[in-house]
Coordinates of C-alpha atoms and ligand atoms in Angstrom, one line a residue:
M1 CA 17.0 15.6 27.7
L2 CA 16.6 15.4 31.4
D3 CA 18.2 12.0 31.4
S4 CA 21.2 13.7 29.7
L5 CA 21.3 16.3 32.5
Q6 CA 20.9 13.6 35.1
R7 CA 23.7 11.5 33.6
L8 CA 25.9 14.6 33.6
G9 CA 25.0 15.3 37.2
K10 CA 25.8 11.8 38.4
H11 CA 29.0 12.0 36.6
L12 CA 29.9 15.3 38.4
E13 CA 28.8 14.3 41.8
K14 CA 32.2 13.9 43.2
D15 CA 33.7 16.8 41.4
I16 CA 31.5 19.7 42.3
D17 CA 30.4 21.2 45.5
F18 CA 26.7 20.6 46.3
F19 CA 26.0 24.4 46.6
D20 CA 27.7 25.3 43.3
C21 CA 24.6 25.0 41.2
F22 CA 22.5 27.0 43.6
I23 CA 24.8 30.0 44.0
E24 CA 23.3 33.2 42.5
D25 CA 24.8 36.4 41.3
P26 CA 23.5 39.3 43.5
T27 CA 24.9 41.9 41.1
K28 CA 22.9 40.8 38.2
G29 CA 20.7 43.7 36.9
R30 CA 22.1 46.1 39.4
K31 CA 23.9 49.3 38.5
G32 CA 26.7 51.2 40.1
K33 CA 30.3 50.5 40.3
E34 CA 30.5 50.6 44.1
Q35 CA 28.9 47.5 45.5
Y36 CA 29.2 46.1 49.0
L37 CA 28.6 43.1 51.1
V38 CA 27.4 44.4 54.4
R39 CA 28.2 42.4 57.4
V40 CA 25.5 43.0 59.9
I41 CA 27.3 42.5 63.2
F42 CA 25.3 41.8 66.3
D43 CA 27.6 42.7 69.1
L44 CA 26.6 40.7 72.1
D45 CA 29.3 42.2 74.3
E46 CA 28.2 45.8 73.8
K47 CA 24.6 45.1 72.9
K48 CA 24.7 47.0 69.6
V49 CA 24.3 46.4 65.9
I50 CA 27.0 47.6 63.5
A51 CA 27.2 47.6 59.7
D52 CA 30.6 46.6 58.4
P53 CA 30.7 47.0 54.6
I54 CA 33.3 45.2 52.4
K55 CA 33.7 45.9 48.8
Y56 CA 31.9 43.2 46.9
Q57 CA 33.9 40.5 45.1
R58 CA 32.5 37.8 42.9
E59 CA 33.5 34.9 45.1
F60 CA 31.5 36.3 48.0
A61 CA 28.3 34.8 46.7
K62 CA 29.8 31.4 47.2
V63 CA 31.7 32.2 50.4
Y64 CA 28.5 33.5 52.1
L65 CA 26.3 31.0 50.3
W66 CA 23.9 33.3 48.5
V67 CA 21.3 31.0 47.1
G68 CA 18.3 33.3 46.9
N69 CA 15.8 34.1 49.6
T70 CA 13.4 31.2 48.9
F71 CA 13.2 28.3 46.5
S72 CA 9.5 27.9 46.0
A73 CA 6.6 30.2 46.4
A74 CA 7.4 33.8 47.1
R75 CA 5.2 33.8 50.2
E76 CA 7.4 31.2 51.8
K77 CA 9.2 32.4 54.9
V78 CA 12.8 33.5 54.4
A79 CA 15.2 31.5 56.4
R80 CA 18.6 32.6 55.3
L81 CA 21.6 34.2 57.0
T82 CA 22.7 35.9 53.8
T83 CA 20.1 37.9 52.0
D84 CA 19.9 40.6 49.3
N85 CA 17.2 42.5 51.1
L86 CA 17.4 44.0 54.6
K87 CA 13.7 44.0 54.9
Y88 CA 13.8 40.4 56.1
L89 CA 15.7 41.5 59.1
M90 CA 15.1 45.1 60.1
E91 CA 13.5 48.3 58.9
N92 CA 14.0 52.0 59.4
T93 CA 11.6 53.6 61.9
D94 CA 10.9 56.5 59.6
S95 CA 8.2 58.2 61.7
G96 CA 8.4 61.9 61.1
E97 CA 11.3 63.3 63.0
A98 CA 12.7 60.0 64.1
D99 CA 16.4 59.7 64.0
K100 CA 17.4 58.1 60.7
T101 CA 19.7 55.7 62.5
Q102 CA 16.9 54.2 64.5
W103 CA 15.9 50.8 63.3
K104 CA 13.6 48.0 64.5
F105 CA 13.5 44.3 63.8
V106 CA 10.7 43.1 61.7
E107 CA 8.4 40.7 63.5
K108 CA 6.9 38.8 60.6
N109 CA 9.2 37.0 58.3
N110 CA 12.3 37.8 60.3
L111 CA 15.1 35.7 58.9
I112 CA 16.7 34.9 62.2
S113 CA 13.5 33.7 63.8
N114 CA 12.5 31.8 60.7
T115 CA 15.9 30.0 60.6
L116 CA 15.5 29.1 64.3
T117 CA 12.0 27.8 63.7
L118 CA 13.2 25.6 60.9
I119 CA 16.1 24.3 63.0
Y120 CA 13.6 23.4 65.6
E121 CA 11.5 21.5 63.0
F122 CA 14.6 19.6 61.8
R123 CA 15.3 18.7 65.4
Q124 CA 11.8 17.3 65.9
K125 CA 12.3 15.1 62.8
G126 CA 15.7 14.0 64.0
L127 CA 17.5 15.6 61.1
S128 CA 19.5 18.2 63.0
T129 CA 23.3 17.9 63.4
S130 CA 25.5 19.0 66.3
K131 CA 26.8 21.9 64.3
M132 CA 23.3 23.0 63.4
E133 CA 22.4 22.9 67.1
E134 CA 25.5 25.1 67.8
L135 CA 24.2 27.6 65.3
G136 CA 20.8 27.4 66.8
E137 CA 22.2 28.4 70.2
I138 CA 23.8 31.5 68.8
L139 CA 20.7 32.5 67.0
S140 CA 18.6 32.0 70.1
E141 CA 20.9 34.3 72.0
L142 CA 20.5 36.9 69.2
K143 CA 16.8 36.6 69.3
E144 CA 16.6 36.9 73.1
T145 CA 19.0 39.9 73.2
F146 CA 17.9 41.9 70.2
I147 CA 14.7 40.9 68.6
K148 CA 12.3 39.6 71.3
N149 CA 11.5 42.9 73.0
G150 CA 10.6 44.8 69.9
G151 CA 11.9 48.4 70.5
T152 CA 14.3 50.2 68.4
V153 CA 18.0 49.8 67.9
V154 CA 20.8 52.0 66.5
F155 CA 22.2 50.5 63.3
E156 CA 25.6 52.1 63.5
N157 CA 27.6 53.0 60.4
F158 CA 24.6 52.4 58.1
D159 CA 22.9 55.0 56.0
E160 CA 20.8 55.4 52.8
H161 CA 23.9 55.7 50.7
L162 CA 25.3 52.4 51.8
K163 CA 21.8 50.9 51.4
R164 CA 21.9 51.7 47.7
Q165 CA 25.3 50.1 47.3
A166 CA 24.7 47.0 49.3
V167 CA 24.1 43.9 47.2
L168 CA 24.2 41.4 50.1
Y169 CA 23.8 41.4 53.8
T170 CA 25.1 38.6 56.0
V171 CA 24.5 38.1 59.7
C172 CA 27.5 38.1 62.0
V173 CA 28.0 38.0 65.8
R174 CA 30.6 39.4 68.1
K175 CA 30.8 37.5 71.3
S176 CA 33.6 37.7 73.9
G177 CA 35.6 39.8 71.5
R178 CA 35.4 37.1 68.7
L179 CA 33.6 37.7 65.4
I180 CA 31.7 34.8 63.9
E181 CA 30.3 35.0 60.3
L182 CA 27.3 32.8 60.6
A183 CA 27.0 32.1 56.9
K184 CA 30.4 30.4 57.1
H185 CA 29.4 28.3 60.1
E186 CA 29.3 24.6 59.3
G187 CA 26.0 24.4 60.9
Y188 CA 24.6 26.8 58.3
R189 CA 25.8 24.6 55.5
D190 CA 24.1 21.6 57.1
F191 CA 21.0 23.7 57.6
L192 CA 20.9 25.1 54.0
R193 CA 21.5 21.7 52.4
L194 CA 18.6 20.2 54.4
D195 CA 16.4 23.2 53.5
I196 CA 17.2 22.7 49.8
E197 CA 16.7 19.0 49.9
R198 CA 13.6 19.0 52.0
P199 CA 10.5 18.3 50.0
S200 CA 8.3 21.2 50.8
D201 CA 5.3 18.9 50.7
E202 CA 6.8 15.8 52.1
R203 CA 5.0 12.8 50.8
K204 CA 5.6 9.3 49.9
G205 CA 5.2 8.8 46.2
T206 CA 6.7 7.5 43.0
C207 CA 9.5 9.5 41.4
H208 CA 8.6 10.2 37.8
V209 CA 12.2 10.2 36.8
C210 CA 13.7 7.1 38.4
G211 CA 10.5 5.3 39.3
S212 CA 11.4 4.5 42.9
T213 CA 8.9 4.9 45.7
T214 CA 10.3 7.3 48.2
K215 CA 9.9 10.9 49.5
V216 CA 9.1 13.1 46.6
F217 CA 8.6 16.8 45.8
L218 CA 5.2 17.5 44.6
D219 CA 5.7 21.2 44.3
P220 CA 7.8 21.8 41.2
A221 CA 7.8 25.5 41.7
F222 CA 11.5 25.6 42.3
R223 CA 14.2 26.5 39.9
L224 CA 13.9 23.5 37.8
G225 CA 10.2 24.0 37.0
S226 CA 10.8 25.2 33.5
L227 CA 13.1 22.3 32.7
L228 CA 10.8 19.8 34.2
K229 CA 8.2 21.1 31.9
V230 CA 10.4 20.1 29.0
W231 CA 10.7 16.7 30.4
V232 CA 7.0 16.2 30.9
K233 CA 6.4 17.5 27.3
D234 CA 9.1 15.2 26.1
K235 CA 7.5 12.2 27.6
R236 CA 4.1 13.1 26.3
G237 CA 5.6 13.4 22.9
F238 CA 5.0 16.9 21.8
I239 CA 7.6 19.5 21.7
A240 CA 5.9 22.6 20.3
S241 CA 5.6 25.8 22.1
I242 CA 5.3 25.7 25.9
S243 CA 2.4 27.4 27.4
E244 CA 1.4 28.4 30.9
S245 CA -1.4 25.9 30.9
D246 CA 1.2 23.2 31.3
E247 CA 1.4 24.1 35.0
A248 CA -1.6 21.9 35.5
I249 CA 0.3 18.9 34.1
L250 CA 3.2 19.8 36.3
R251 CA 1.1 19.6 39.4
T252 CA 0.9 15.8 39.0
F253 CA 4.7 15.6 38.5
A254 CA 6.8 14.2 41.3
I255 CA 10.5 13.9 41.6
C256 CA 12.7 12.4 44.4
V257 CA 15.5 14.2 46.2
K258 CA 18.2 12.2 44.6
C259 CA 17.0 12.7 41.1
R260 CA 16.5 16.4 41.7
N261 CA 20.0 16.8 43.1
E262 CA 21.6 15.1 40.1
I263 CA 19.6 17.0 37.6
L264 CA 20.4 20.3 39.4
S265 CA 24.1 19.4 39.4
G266 CA 24.0 18.7 35.7
W267 CA 22.1 21.9 35.1
G268 CA 24.6 23.8 37.3
Y269 CA 27.4 22.6 35.1
V270 CA 25.6 23.5 31.9
K271 CA 24.9 27.0 33.3
Q272 CA 28.6 27.5 34.1
K273 CA 30.3 25.9 31.1
L274 CA 27.9 25.4 28.3
N275 CA 25.9 28.5 28.3
L276 CA 26.3 31.3 25.8
P277 CA 24.4 34.5 25.0
I278 CA 22.9 35.1 21.6
A279 CA 24.6 38.5 21.2
N280 CA 22.3 41.4 22.0
A281 CA 19.2 39.3 21.7
G282 CA 18.7 39.0 25.5
F283 CA 18.5 35.2 25.8
N284 CA 21.0 32.4 25.9
A285 CA 21.6 29.0 24.4
Y286 CA 22.3 26.2 26.8
L287 CA 24.0 23.1 25.4
I288 CA 23.3 19.9 27.1
P289 CA 25.6 17.1 26.2
A290 CA 24.8 13.4 25.9
I291 CA 28.1 12.2 27.3
Q292 CA 29.5 8.8 28.0
E293 CA 30.1 8.1 31.6
S294 CA 33.7 7.2 31.1
L295 CA 34.9 10.8 30.7
T296 CA 37.1 12.4 33.3
K297 CA 36.3 15.9 34.5
E298 CA 39.2 17.3 32.7
D299 CA 38.2 15.7 29.4
L300 CA 34.6 16.9 30.0
D301 CA 35.8 20.4 30.5
K302 CA 37.9 20.3 27.4
L303 CA 35.1 18.9 25.3
S304 CA 32.7 21.5 26.7
S305 CA 34.8 24.3 25.7
Q306 CA 35.2 22.8 22.2
V307 CA 31.5 22.3 21.7
K308 CA 30.8 25.8 23.1
D309 CA 33.2 27.3 20.6
A310 CA 31.6 25.3 17.8
F311 CA 28.2 26.7 18.7
D312 CA 29.6 30.2 19.1
A313 CA 30.8 30.0 15.5
V314 CA 27.2 29.5 14.5
V315 CA 26.2 32.5 16.6
S316 CA 28.5 35.2 15.4
Y317 CA 31.4 36.1 13.2
D318 CA 33.7 36.7 16.2
G319 CA 32.7 33.3 17.3
L320 CA 33.8 31.9 14.0
L321 CA 37.2 33.5 14.2
K322 CA 37.7 32.2 17.7
F323 CA 36.7 28.7 16.6
E324 CA 39.0 28.7 13.7
K325 CA 41.9 29.9 15.9
A326 CA 41.3 27.1 18.4
L327 CA 40.7 24.4 15.7
K328 CA 44.2 23.0 15.8
D329 CA 43.7 21.9 19.4
Y330 CA 40.5 20.0 18.7
S331 CA 40.4 16.4 19.3
E332 CA 37.8 15.3 16.8
K333 CA 38.3 11.7 17.8
M334 CA 37.5 12.3 21.5
L335 CA 34.5 14.3 20.5
K336 CA 33.2 11.6 18.2
E337 CA 33.7 8.9 20.8
S338 CA 32.4 10.6 23.9
W339 CA 30.0 13.2 22.9
Y340 CA 28.2 13.2 19.6
M341 CA 24.9 14.7 20.5
L342 CA 23.6 17.7 22.3
T343 CA 20.3 19.2 23.2
V344 CA 20.1 23.0 22.7
V345 CA 17.9 24.9 25.0
F346 CA 17.0 28.5 24.4
G347 CA 16.1 30.3 27.5
K348 CA 16.3 33.5 29.5
P349 CA 18.0 33.4 32.8
E350 CA 15.9 35.2 35.4
S351 CA 16.8 35.8 39.0
A352 CA 14.8 33.1 40.6
H353 CA 13.7 31.0 37.6
F354 CA 14.8 30.1 34.2
R355 CA 12.4 30.9 31.4
L356 CA 12.4 28.3 28.7
L357 CA 11.8 29.5 25.1
S358 CA 12.4 26.5 23.0
F359 CA 14.7 23.5 22.7
V360 CA 16.1 21.2 20.0
Q361 CA 16.9 17.6 20.9
D362 CA 19.6 15.4 19.7
V363 CA 21.6 17.7 17.5
P364 CA 24.7 15.8 16.3
V365 CA 27.9 17.8 16.9
T366 CA 28.7 17.2 13.3
D367 CA 25.6 19.1 12.3
L368 CA 26.9 22.1 14.1
H369 CA 30.0 21.9 11.9
K370 CA 27.8 21.5 8.8
L371 CA 25.7 24.5 9.8
R372 CA 28.8 26.6 10.4
E373 CA 30.3 25.6 7.0
Q374 CA 27.1 26.6 5.2
I375 CA 26.8 29.9 7.0
R376 CA 30.4 30.6 6.2
D377 CA 30.1 29.7 2.6
V378 CA 27.1 31.8 1.9
S379 CA 28.6 34.8 3.9
N380 CA 31.8 34.4 1.8
K381 CA 29.8 34.6 -1.4
A382 CA 28.0 37.7 -0.2
C383 CA 31.2 39.5 0.8
S384 CA 32.9 38.7 -2.4
F385 CA 29.9 39.7 -4.5
F386 CA 29.8 43.1 -2.9
E387 CA 33.5 43.3 -2.1
E388 CA 32.9 44.1 1.5
S389 CA 34.1 42.7 4.8
Q390 CA 33.1 39.2 5.8
K391 CA 31.9 40.4 9.1
S392 CA 29.2 42.6 7.7
W393 CA 27.7 39.7 5.7
Y394 CA 28.0 37.0 8.2
L395 CA 24.7 35.2 8.9
G396 CA 25.1 33.8 12.4
F397 CA 22.3 33.7 14.9
S398 CA 23.2 37.1 16.2
E399 CA 22.9 38.6 12.8
I400 CA 19.7 36.8 12.0
Y401 CA 18.3 38.4 15.1
R402 CA 18.7 41.7 13.3
L403 CA 16.8 40.5 10.3
L404 CA 13.6 39.1 11.8
P405 CA 11.4 41.9 13.2
L406 CA 10.2 41.0 16.6
R407 CA 7.3 42.6 18.4
K408 CA 7.2 43.5 22.1
G409 CA 5.5 40.6 23.9
G410 CA 3.2 40.5 26.8
R411 CA 5.9 40.8 29.4
G412 CA 6.5 44.5 29.6
S413 CA 9.2 45.8 27.3
E414 CA 10.5 42.4 26.3
L415 CA 10.5 41.1 22.8
D416 CA 8.6 38.1 21.7
W417 CA 11.4 35.8 20.8
Q418 CA 9.3 32.8 19.8
P419 CA 9.4 33.4 16.0
L420 CA 13.2 33.7 16.3
V421 CA 13.8 30.6 18.4
E422 CA 11.5 28.6 16.1
L423 CA 13.6 29.5 13.2
F424 CA 16.9 28.7 15.1
S425 CA 15.4 25.4 16.0
S426 CA 14.6 24.6 12.4
M427 CA 18.2 25.5 11.4
L428 CA 19.8 23.4 14.1
S429 CA 17.7 20.4 13.3
F430 CA 17.8 21.0 9.5
S431 CA 14.0 20.6 9.5
P432 CA 11.5 22.4 7.3
Y433 CA 10.5 26.0 8.0
P434 CA 7.5 27.5 6.0
R435 CA 8.8 29.6 3.1
S436 CA 5.7 31.8 3.1
R437 CA 6.4 32.8 6.7
L438 CA 9.9 33.8 6.0
I439 CA 8.9 35.9 3.0
K440 CA 6.4 37.7 5.3
Y441 CA 9.3 38.6 7.7
A442 CA 11.4 39.8 4.8
V443 CA 8.7 42.2 3.6
L444 CA 8.0 43.3 7.1
L445 CA 11.7 44.1 7.5
A446 CA 11.4 46.4 4.5
R447 CA 8.4 48.1 6.1
V448 CA 10.3 48.6 9.3
Y449 CA 13.0 50.6 7.4
R450 CA 10.7 52.4 5.0
F451 CA 8.1 53.5 7.6
Q452 CA 10.5 53.9 10.6
L453 CA 8.8 51.3 12.8
F454 CA 11.9 50.9 15.0
D455 CA 10.0 51.6 18.2
I456 CA 7.7 48.6 17.6
Y457 CA 10.3 46.3 16.3
S458 CA 13.2 47.3 18.5
N459 CA 15.6 44.5 17.5
I460 CA 16.0 46.2 14.2
P461 CA 18.7 48.9 14.7
E462 CA 17.6 52.3 13.6
P463 CA 20.1 53.8 11.1
K464 CA 21.0 57.5 10.9
A465 CA 18.5 59.3 8.8
R466 CA 20.7 59.7 5.7
E467 CA 21.7 56.0 5.8
S468 CA 18.2 54.7 6.1
D469 CA 17.8 53.9 2.4
R470 CA 21.1 52.2 2.2
E471 CA 20.4 50.1 5.3
L472 CA 17.0 49.1 3.9
C473 CA 18.7 47.8 0.7
R474 CA 21.5 46.0 2.6
A475 CA 19.0 44.3 4.9
L476 CA 16.9 43.1 1.9
L477 CA 20.0 41.8 0.1
K478 CA 21.2 40.1 3.2
F479 CA 17.8 38.5 3.5
N480 CA 18.3 37.1 0.0
Y481 CA 21.4 35.4 1.2
F482 CA 19.6 34.2 4.2
F483 CA 17.0 32.6 1.9
K484 CA 19.8 31.1 -0.1
L485 CA 21.3 29.6 3.1
L486 CA 18.1 28.1 4.2
E487 CA 17.3 26.8 0.7
D488 CA 20.8 25.2 0.5
M489 CA 20.2 23.6 3.9
G490 CA 16.9 22.2 2.7
V491 CA 15.1 24.1 5.5
V492 CA 13.1 26.3 3.2
G493 CA 11.7 25.0 -0.1
R494 CA 12.3 26.8 -3.3
A495 CA 9.5 28.8 -4.9
I496 CA 7.2 27.0 -7.2
S497 CA 8.5 27.9 -10.6
E498 CA 8.2 26.4 -14.1
G499 CA 11.9 25.6 -14.1
G500 CA 14.7 28.1 -13.7
E501 CA 14.8 28.7 -17.5
G502 CA 14.9 32.5 -17.1
I503 CA 17.4 34.4 -19.3
P504 CA 20.4 32.9 -21.0
I505 CA 22.9 34.6 -18.8
I506 CA 25.5 34.8 -21.5
E507 CA 23.4 37.4 -23.3
W508 CA 24.0 39.9 -20.5
E509 CA 27.7 39.9 -20.5
S510 CA 28.2 42.6 -23.0
D511 CA 27.3 45.2 -20.4
E512 CA 28.9 45.5 -16.9
R513 CA 25.7 46.3 -15.2
L514 CA 23.8 43.5 -16.9
R515 CA 26.6 41.1 -16.3
K516 CA 26.3 41.8 -12.5
I517 CA 22.6 41.1 -12.6
G518 CA 23.2 37.9 -14.4
E519 CA 25.7 36.9 -11.8
W520 CA 23.2 37.6 -9.0
F521 CA 20.5 35.4 -10.7
R522 CA 23.0 32.6 -11.0
E523 CA 24.1 33.0 -7.4
M524 CA 20.5 33.1 -6.0
G525 CA 19.1 30.6 -8.4
Y526 CA 16.1 32.8 -9.2
G527 CA 13.3 31.3 -11.3
G528 CA 11.7 33.1 -14.3
L529 CA 9.1 35.1 -12.3
Q530 CA 11.5 36.1 -9.6
Q531 CA 13.9 37.4 -12.3
G532 CA 11.1 39.4 -14.0
L533 CA 10.0 41.0 -10.7
F534 CA 13.6 41.7 -9.8
L535 CA 14.3 43.5 -13.1
L536 CA 11.2 45.6 -12.7
G537 CA 12.3 46.5 -9.2
Y538 CA 15.7 47.3 -10.6
L539 CA 14.2 49.9 -12.8
V540 CA 12.2 51.3 -9.8
G541 CA 15.7 51.9 -8.3
E542 CA 16.8 53.7 -11.5
V543 CA 13.7 56.0 -11.4
G544 CA 14.1 56.5 -7.6
K545 CA 17.7 57.6 -8.1
A546 CA 16.6 60.2 -10.7
Q547 CA 13.8 61.4 -8.3
Y548 CA 16.3 61.6 -5.4
D549 CA 18.6 63.7 -7.6
K550 CA 15.7 66.1 -8.2
R551 CA 15.2 66.5 -4.5
D552 CA 12.5 64.0 -4.1
E553 CA 14.3 62.4 -1.3
K554 CA 11.5 60.1 -0.3
K555 CA 11.5 58.7 -3.9
S556 CA 7.8 58.9 -4.7
I557 CA 8.1 55.9 -7.1
L558 CA 8.4 53.7 -4.0
N559 CA 4.8 54.7 -3.1
K560 CA 3.7 52.6 -6.1
I561 CA 4.9 49.5 -4.3
D562 CA 2.6 48.1 -1.7
F563 CA 5.0 46.8 1.0
N564 CA 2.3 44.4 2.2
G565 CA 2.0 42.6 -1.1
M566 CA 1.7 43.2 -4.8
K567 CA -1.2 41.6 -6.7
A568 CA -0.7 40.9 -10.4
E569 CA -2.7 43.9 -11.5
R570 CA -0.6 46.2 -9.4
V571 CA 2.5 44.8 -10.8
I572 CA 1.2 45.5 -14.3
T573 CA 0.2 49.0 -13.4
L574 CA 3.6 49.5 -11.9
S575 CA 5.3 48.4 -15.1
N576 CA 3.4 50.9 -17.1
Q577 CA 4.3 53.6 -14.6
I578 CA 7.9 52.6 -14.8
L579 CA 8.0 52.9 -18.6
K580 CA 6.4 56.4 -18.4
S581 CA 8.9 57.5 -15.7
L582 CA 11.9 56.1 -17.6
R583 CA 10.8 58.4 -20.5
D584 CA 10.0 61.4 -18.3
Y585 CA 13.4 61.2 -16.6
R586 CA 15.2 60.4 -19.8
L587 CA 16.4 57.1 -18.5
L588 CA 15.6 55.0 -21.5
T589 CA 19.2 54.0 -22.2
A590 CA 20.0 50.9 -24.3
S591 CA 20.6 48.8 -21.2
N592 CA 17.5 50.0 -19.3
E593 CA 15.5 49.4 -22.4
R594 CA 16.8 45.8 -22.5
I595 CA 16.1 45.3 -18.8
Y596 CA 12.6 46.6 -19.3
Y597 CA 12.1 44.3 -22.3
H598 CA 13.2 41.2 -20.4
A599 CA 11.2 42.1 -17.3
M600 CA 8.0 42.4 -19.4
K601 CA 8.8 39.2 -21.3
L602 CA 9.3 37.3 -18.1
L603 CA 6.2 38.7 -16.3
N604 CA 4.0 38.0 -19.3
K605 CA 5.3 34.5 -19.5
H606 CA 4.6 33.8 -15.8
L607 CA 1.4 35.7 -15.6
D608 CA -0.4 32.8 -13.9
E609 CA 2.4 32.4 -11.3
L610 CA 2.2 36.2 -10.7
R611 CA -1.3 35.7 -9.3
V612 CA -0.2 33.2 -6.7
N613 CA 1.7 35.1 -4.0
P614 CA 1.5 38.9 -3.7
V615 CA 3.8 39.0 -0.7
E616 CA 6.5 37.1 -2.6
N617 CA 6.0 39.5 -5.5
A618 CA 6.7 42.4 -3.3
F619 CA 9.8 40.8 -1.9
Y620 CA 11.4 40.2 -5.3
L621 CA 10.4 43.7 -6.6
L622 CA 12.0 45.2 -3.5
S623 CA 15.1 43.0 -3.9
G624 CA 15.6 44.5 -7.4
Y625 CA 15.2 48.0 -6.0
A626 CA 17.7 47.2 -3.2
F627 CA 20.2 45.7 -5.7
S628 CA 20.3 48.7 -8.0
T629 CA 20.4 51.2 -5.2
Y630 CA 22.9 49.4 -3.0
I631 CA 25.4 48.8 -5.8
R632 CA 25.3 52.4 -6.7
L633 CA 25.6 53.6 -3.1
S634 CA 28.4 51.3 -2.2
G635 CA 30.3 51.7 -5.5
G636 CA 31.2 55.3 -4.8
G637 CA 27.8 56.6 -5.8
S638 CA 26.5 60.1 -5.7
R639 CA 25.3 60.2 -2.2
D640 CA 27.6 59.1 0.5
Ligands
LIG1 ZN1 14.0 9.7 41.4

């Protein structure tokens, strides 16, 4: 994967600015509409410091070279002329009655002094340029005039209000009436580039990427750390989850300046053009192409947007619409010849680092198309079955995110995305995912709705109280389609069943309700046991409806279902209970009687199978309940 990035980077070398992949967005995670870049003007003529705010615009990050305060350890000294935090320059002397406009320059970790020190170091090593020396002279004068003597200074035009609105500060100088923005000074570009490229622990060594013996970085704790981890894992041949203990492996990892720059350029491009959020989930997918070197930048951009669209169609219904609209412009041929594979990386962009969640290597672009077709097919089936909009039954990644209850993880309020990205990875690579695990998620989803566990599993949207039952049912039915999708893809195996003999479907067609059930069985490919459980669950729905109508809004019959799993004995007890309730509520109509008869016949026939998997039993029972309830509620039923 890193070789793909590196090849991409090499390819782009002449096309993109060195700093492009380092520029950060200072507004990320900040609230408030009014945002400012504050020019901190050191007036050498009048010996004063003035704040000059300009309304922040997106291109400022690049114009004033905002690349973050440090690259490696947080304790490293900040040597920048554009920063997002004033504390690296000066602080308010807030001593009791002191005038609020009185400020003093910080002595430790002062960015002007730090920059000067580094320039001095570069000079010692013979790395300095004439422009950098020029910048150094200006900074020395600043230091002599303002910082050296300690003491306080009036920071004109600056107050707490502006402090809250400021997203960036940049150091400027007024000298002989002329204003110089130091971040735009050529010497600063030379300086910053050298600072970025300078191995923090300069040492001769062997680059683990290209193999040459040269100056290498031994400290990988810069922005690429997380990706390098992938590379190391990759080489070692295991791709499973990535843990913190891998830091140790990384310490032995070395990379040369050239390789790092190329990889960073490639990564910068991916971040700009091939990065898309999994809607609402809080993390992104990054698509890393395996391109041929013969592509022009223009063709590369074109292909990137096509592949991004293709992936977006797998993510959401809106993505699908966009993809289909753009389809006519697609150059299948170019895609096939120049870019047939990609690596998908799931990760969370964080301010200084990138947090890797999971990745899938070598996904053929054609597989993306195959996946999209299958998602679309199954969603179409669902929407025509229930006669509802396609959007509400689409099963893209964004919708799957709403089906898999995720717990809050170790990091504060963030969800633990691991189960989800593992599932996505299986889907993208069409590789097996354990059926039993998926069943557990389905039943857990039902519990979240039934017992209102939305606080714990906050990715499941909490419905309004009166829609709670309906949403539970919809979610379970959608999960059935999700199962079908994964079964069709060969990702999830079908349940062990003694053949799908079940019920001769023709027998049901006399009755509209039964015909619909038969249609469902055919669509889902249920086996005999699954059908039996489903039918019993269907009757639970009938009884539940009667209870609801008698003001038992919680439907006490549902208490007979253990949402954690239904052992065979409990299923049998439930079936007796159902028969009694059908009688009590006068529900033993001809069709209910037939449903009961078939349910019992099937359950008795598959009694051994019934003992195998209680969780699966619960899922199919609940599916039957959901089916009967949802059809009634959405077909102009008694309660909407
Ligand atoms: Zn190298």
